[in-house]
Amino acid sequence: MKNIGIDLGGTNIAIGIVNEDYSILKKGSVPTDSHRPWQDIVKDMASLIEKLMKETGTTMDEIKEIGIGSPGTPDIEKGVVLYSNNLGWDMVPLREELNKYIDKPVYLDNDANCAALGEFLAGAASGLDSAVILTFGTGIGGGVILNDRIWSGFNYAGGELGHVVIKTGGQPCTCGRNGCWEAYASMTGVIRQGNEAADAHPESELAKLRASGTKLNGRNIFEVAKAGDDVAQQVVDQFIFYIAEGVVNVINIFQPEAVVIGGAIANEGDYVLEPLRKYAKRDVFCKQVKLPQIIRAKLGNDAGIIGAAFVGDYQSKKTM
Amino acid sequence: MKNIGIDLGGTNIAIGIVNEDYSILKKGSVPTDSHRPWQDIVKDMASLIEKLMKETGTTMDEIKEIGIGSPGTPDIEKGVVLYSNNLGWDMVPLREELNKYIDKPVYLDNDANCAALGEFLAGAASGLDSAVILTFGTGIGGGVILNDRIWSGFNYAGGELGHVVIKTGGQPCTCGRNGCWEAYASMTGVIRQGNEAADAHPESELAKLRASGTKLNGRNIFEVAKAGDDVAQQVVDQFIFYIAEGVVNVINIFQPEAVVIGGAIANEGDYVLEPLRKYAKRDVFCKQVKLPQIIRAKLGNDAGIIGAAFVGDYQSKKTM
């Protein structure tokens, strides 16, 4: 049997037919074009599924179930996206609509949870019983898997690990609070910190790069630091410490077997992971026990497809 | 059948025979006197159990199991206290030792987890599937119950919610980090903040109280605030905001059905709970879904006995 995983993003809908061993038989994508009616988006999902099945000679009998990872807050029992800021959605019944085209069980979860589940089943955290997967991009996404199940709260709105205040009264966050981890340890955070440092040190290479017309971003701030600019290095060191503050918080809270680091920051590999491990060793509350592993995400964008494909089997149910 | 719950504290060992409906048939306590050999402490546990059984006419056949809530980090599978700073213990095999006196299944968990379980089974969070129980005292203790099971991490060292940094680079915490929630929102935190305010405002009633020879504590700071002293009121308002910062963090992370507030601060009732609820409504990340209840713990010290008595049935097991 095979499952179908749908990773619904703000830009693209990525869909894969996924084998029982979590390998992707075939995947494809179409633009989301999120401004159109959601009915049209679901119709495109169904068409892409049909196309992928045709191309691989997969029959409907071979499909066990379909999973959708969507931005926003899902009602996993009803298969409805309650609310998505990203897509501008309110109460969109994805399960019911997709079932108009394909008569298979359809499961729905948050996209970050699906990506986390993908890493848990087939990626960096494969073989473990618990893991917290963090994705560092414009914001910080989190997926929490405990006792082999996604934990997302009684109202499916949990796991918002980027919105843990680490500096009370600090930088304004998009969520309306001040001092969220996301405001410091995301790409948005490091770019702000880089610009502040460039303002304060016009003699630095970082300031010169910016003066040449290049916008600062995570990648070039790291590059200038590695090339020897002290100012950029301080920005990077402080940024890694901010990441560590939240990672140590996650460990003190959850003590999962692994903390998996994904997103742009994961590309820096041990340059970031090694200091994180040192901070964790130094700063965790309980130093007498084995520490969680801090490891790099493995699957990239495929995590969302693979996780969505199997999400129906890993959602927390009240009957657990 | 009845269970026996042992709440092992730094000062006293409290033990109760607990009925299936979670009512306490009879309870008693003896001093811990933690400087003596742990073997003597366990011997006293066994004697107190025997005494309570005799006094109630309970026979060994009626006892199903025994649970112990201990300070420190337990190995719940082996029934060993790995480490307790509070008791000065290292690798103490409580289950094995107690089994020398009583041949019944003995389960072990952290004391905060047991107290949380007590509130979950028979107190404020009774009837729910998930709850986070917070105890505000000298520090902040946390117990996390998800899907009807205690979550304490793969190494039993999780749920240290007091050691989530809410002010990076802030006040030193006993754990070695700076800016932990516990350093701001515990009794220790409010007393420090009260003393700082009294230093800064010698004209305040708060400063006058201290000058009269009274040491500031949580209770008298609240009393002076309620009597109309602006300086004390500012301390209390800021303190409640610090509590809220961590409570909102807990909600964004876990979205449990209830956040239960225990310890000294719970005695303030709605004076503290109402502002917490307002902050939560304003500050949580996802405002489109039902919020967790923020409620007061009910059981006081009995929570630890009741929770310990049933802890064996609620521990997360890998087979879940």
XYZ file of C-alpha atoms in Angstrom, chain A residues 1-238:
238
model
C 0.000 0.000 0.000
C 1.037 3.593 -0.557
C 0.108 6.878 1.062
C -0.194 10.314 -0.468
C 1.371 13.306 1.247
C 0.369 16.870 0.461
C 2.561 19.734 1.652
C 0.425 22.819 1.169
C 2.585 25.917 1.210
C 1.970 29.598 0.642
C 3.783 29.377 -2.701
C 3.540 25.765 -3.877
C 1.526 22.641 -3.280
C 3.996 19.742 -3.196
C 2.546 16.244 -3.420
C 4.189 12.852 -3.272
C 3.163 9.232 -3.504
C 5.012 7.661 -0.592
C 5.864 3.990 -0.146
C 5.466 2.107 3.139
C 9.234 2.403 3.717
C 8.821 6.219 3.579
C 10.604 6.518 0.230
C 8.921 8.856 -2.255
C 7.784 6.987 -5.353
C 7.136 10.208 -7.237
C 6.519 13.819 -6.346
C 5.391 16.960 -8.111
C 4.187 20.461 -7.400
C 1.855 23.183 -8.625
C 1.632 26.828 -7.606
C -0.721 27.479 -4.706
C -1.850 30.875 -5.953
C -3.442 31.353 -2.592
C -5.638 34.281 -3.575
C -8.045 32.067 -5.514
C -10.984 30.254 -3.935
C -9.850 27.320 -1.806
C -12.122 25.052 -3.844
C -9.825 25.666 -6.860
C -6.748 24.876 -4.780
C -8.238 21.550 -3.695
C -9.183 20.794 -7.300
C -5.531 21.291 -8.284
C -4.467 18.931 -5.489
C -6.779 16.266 -6.857
C -5.528 16.783 -10.429
C -1.881 16.538 -9.374
C -2.595 13.357 -7.412
C -4.299 11.874 -10.465
C -1.338 12.864 -12.663
C 1.235 11.351 -10.288
C -0.793 8.139 -10.049
C -1.092 7.896 -13.808
C 2.647 8.525 -14.329
C 3.566 5.794 -11.866
C 0.818 3.361 -12.822
C -0.556 3.490 -9.259
C -4.166 2.370 -8.871
C -6.670 3.679 -6.342
C -6.695 0.262 -4.654
C -3.035 0.688 -3.782
C -3.657 3.958 -1.910
C -4.296 3.609 1.811
C -4.784 7.225 2.841
C -3.998 10.857 2.156
C -2.500 13.398 4.526
C -2.362 17.167 4.198
C 0.056 19.471 5.976
C -1.424 22.958 5.938
C -0.261 26.279 7.331
C -2.352 27.534 10.209
C -4.414 25.854 12.891
C -6.207 22.660 11.874
C -9.099 20.850 13.480
C -7.627 17.400 12.994
C -10.814 15.601 13.975
C -12.964 17.421 11.430
C -10.271 17.884 8.780
C -10.918 21.627 8.681
C -8.344 24.439 8.589
C -9.720 26.639 11.343
C -7.568 29.598 10.502
C -4.499 30.378 8.421
C -3.010 33.833 8.349
C -0.622 32.721 5.617
C -3.364 31.549 3.251
C -6.014 34.001 4.431
C -8.247 31.051 5.328
C -11.041 30.718 7.833
C -12.824 27.407 8.380
C -11.801 25.638 5.165
C -13.061 21.998 5.066
C -10.140 20.425 3.209
C -11.084 16.814 3.974
C -14.657 17.149 2.790
C -13.618 18.990 -0.372
C -10.830 16.555 -1.333
C -13.201 13.650 -0.703
C -15.386 15.016 -3.506
C -12.612 13.941 -5.889
C -10.995 11.003 -4.105
C -12.766 8.589 -1.785
C -9.958 7.806 0.667
C -9.375 8.726 4.312
C -7.958 12.265 4.422
C -5.999 13.452 7.480
C -5.040 17.029 8.193
C -2.383 18.569 10.388
C -0.220 21.642 10.671
C 2.595 21.850 8.080
C 5.270 22.202 10.779
C 3.947 19.076 12.521
C 4.027 17.142 9.242
C 7.603 18.220 8.497
C 8.565 17.219 12.043
C 6.901 13.837 11.602
C 8.810 13.310 8.341
C 12.136 13.824 10.128
C 10.905 11.596 12.944
C 9.862 8.726 10.670
C 12.495 8.829 7.965
C 15.042 11.528 8.737
C 17.294 12.721 11.515
C 15.149 11.405 14.379
C 14.287 8.075 12.813
C 14.130 5.236 15.356
C 13.553 7.464 18.393
C 10.469 7.744 20.642
C 10.520 11.511 21.042
C 11.955 14.515 19.257
C 11.445 18.233 18.935
C 12.048 19.498 15.427
C 12.857 23.193 15.023
C 12.891 24.965 11.684
C 14.740 28.257 11.539
C 13.626 30.495 8.691
C 11.886 33.869 8.629
C 10.371 32.621 11.873
C 10.911 29.540 14.026
C 8.634 26.568 13.468
C 8.313 23.732 15.927
C 7.037 20.193 15.873
C 6.832 18.122 19.038
C 6.709 14.332 18.983
C 6.352 12.541 22.309
C 5.765 8.836 22.864
C 5.554 8.306 19.117
C 2.737 10.849 18.720
C 2.549 14.466 17.560
C 1.660 16.689 20.487
C -0.176 19.788 19.396
C -2.421 20.581 22.298
C -6.085 20.053 23.054
C -6.950 22.752 20.504
C -4.189 21.905 17.966
C -2.518 25.268 18.578
C 0.462 24.027 20.598
C 4.081 23.592 19.605
C 4.510 27.301 18.877
C 8.052 27.167 20.173
C 9.120 30.312 18.328
C 6.681 32.212 20.486
C 8.310 31.525 23.814
C 9.466 34.844 25.269
C 13.200 34.708 25.965
C 13.603 38.428 26.596
C 10.664 39.915 28.439
C 10.065 43.465 27.259
C 12.364 42.911 24.263
C 11.935 43.201 20.484
C 8.372 43.285 19.167
C 7.305 39.994 17.586
C 4.825 39.525 14.740
C 2.529 37.788 17.255
C 2.053 40.964 19.270
C 4.249 40.057 22.236
C 7.702 41.395 22.947
C 10.839 39.316 23.178
C 9.778 36.037 21.517
C 12.568 33.597 20.669
C 11.602 34.024 17.013
C 12.397 37.747 17.196
C 15.994 36.900 18.130
C 16.939 33.511 16.742
C 15.280 33.537 13.302
C 16.729 34.863 10.071
C 14.674 38.006 10.695
C 16.457 38.307 14.041
C 20.000 37.903 12.728
C 19.369 40.354 9.879
C 18.171 42.970 12.359
C 21.161 42.311 14.597
C 23.484 42.526 11.566
C 22.031 45.853 10.514
C 22.301 47.248 14.041
C 25.944 46.163 14.197
C 26.654 47.695 10.789
C 25.065 50.974 11.965
C 27.228 50.985 15.088
C 30.447 50.009 13.273
C 30.636 51.755 9.893
C 34.301 50.674 9.630
C 33.376 46.970 9.683
C 33.348 44.716 6.627
C 29.694 44.095 7.405
C 28.908 47.826 7.060
C 31.033 48.050 3.883
C 29.161 45.140 2.323
C 25.882 46.841 3.043
C 27.178 50.221 1.803
C 28.051 48.506 -1.502
C 24.336 47.945 -2.018
C 24.058 44.336 -0.810
C 21.206 43.661 1.568
C 22.319 41.758 4.633
C 20.929 38.253 4.993
C 21.716 35.230 7.111
C 24.121 33.783 4.569
C 26.257 36.873 3.929
C 26.471 37.791 7.621
C 27.892 34.310 8.297
C 30.260 34.630 5.289
C 31.655 37.989 6.430
C 32.140 36.552 9.931
C 33.994 33.521 8.588
C 36.171 35.840 6.466
C 37.418 37.412 9.686
C 35.250 40.474 10.404
C 35.015 40.846 14.190
C 31.769 42.774 14.084
C 30.037 40.133 11.977
C 31.537 37.450 14.213
C 30.025 39.061 17.293
C 26.657 39.144 15.552
C 26.965 35.453 14.680
C 28.154 34.486 18.172
C 25.272 36.345 19.786
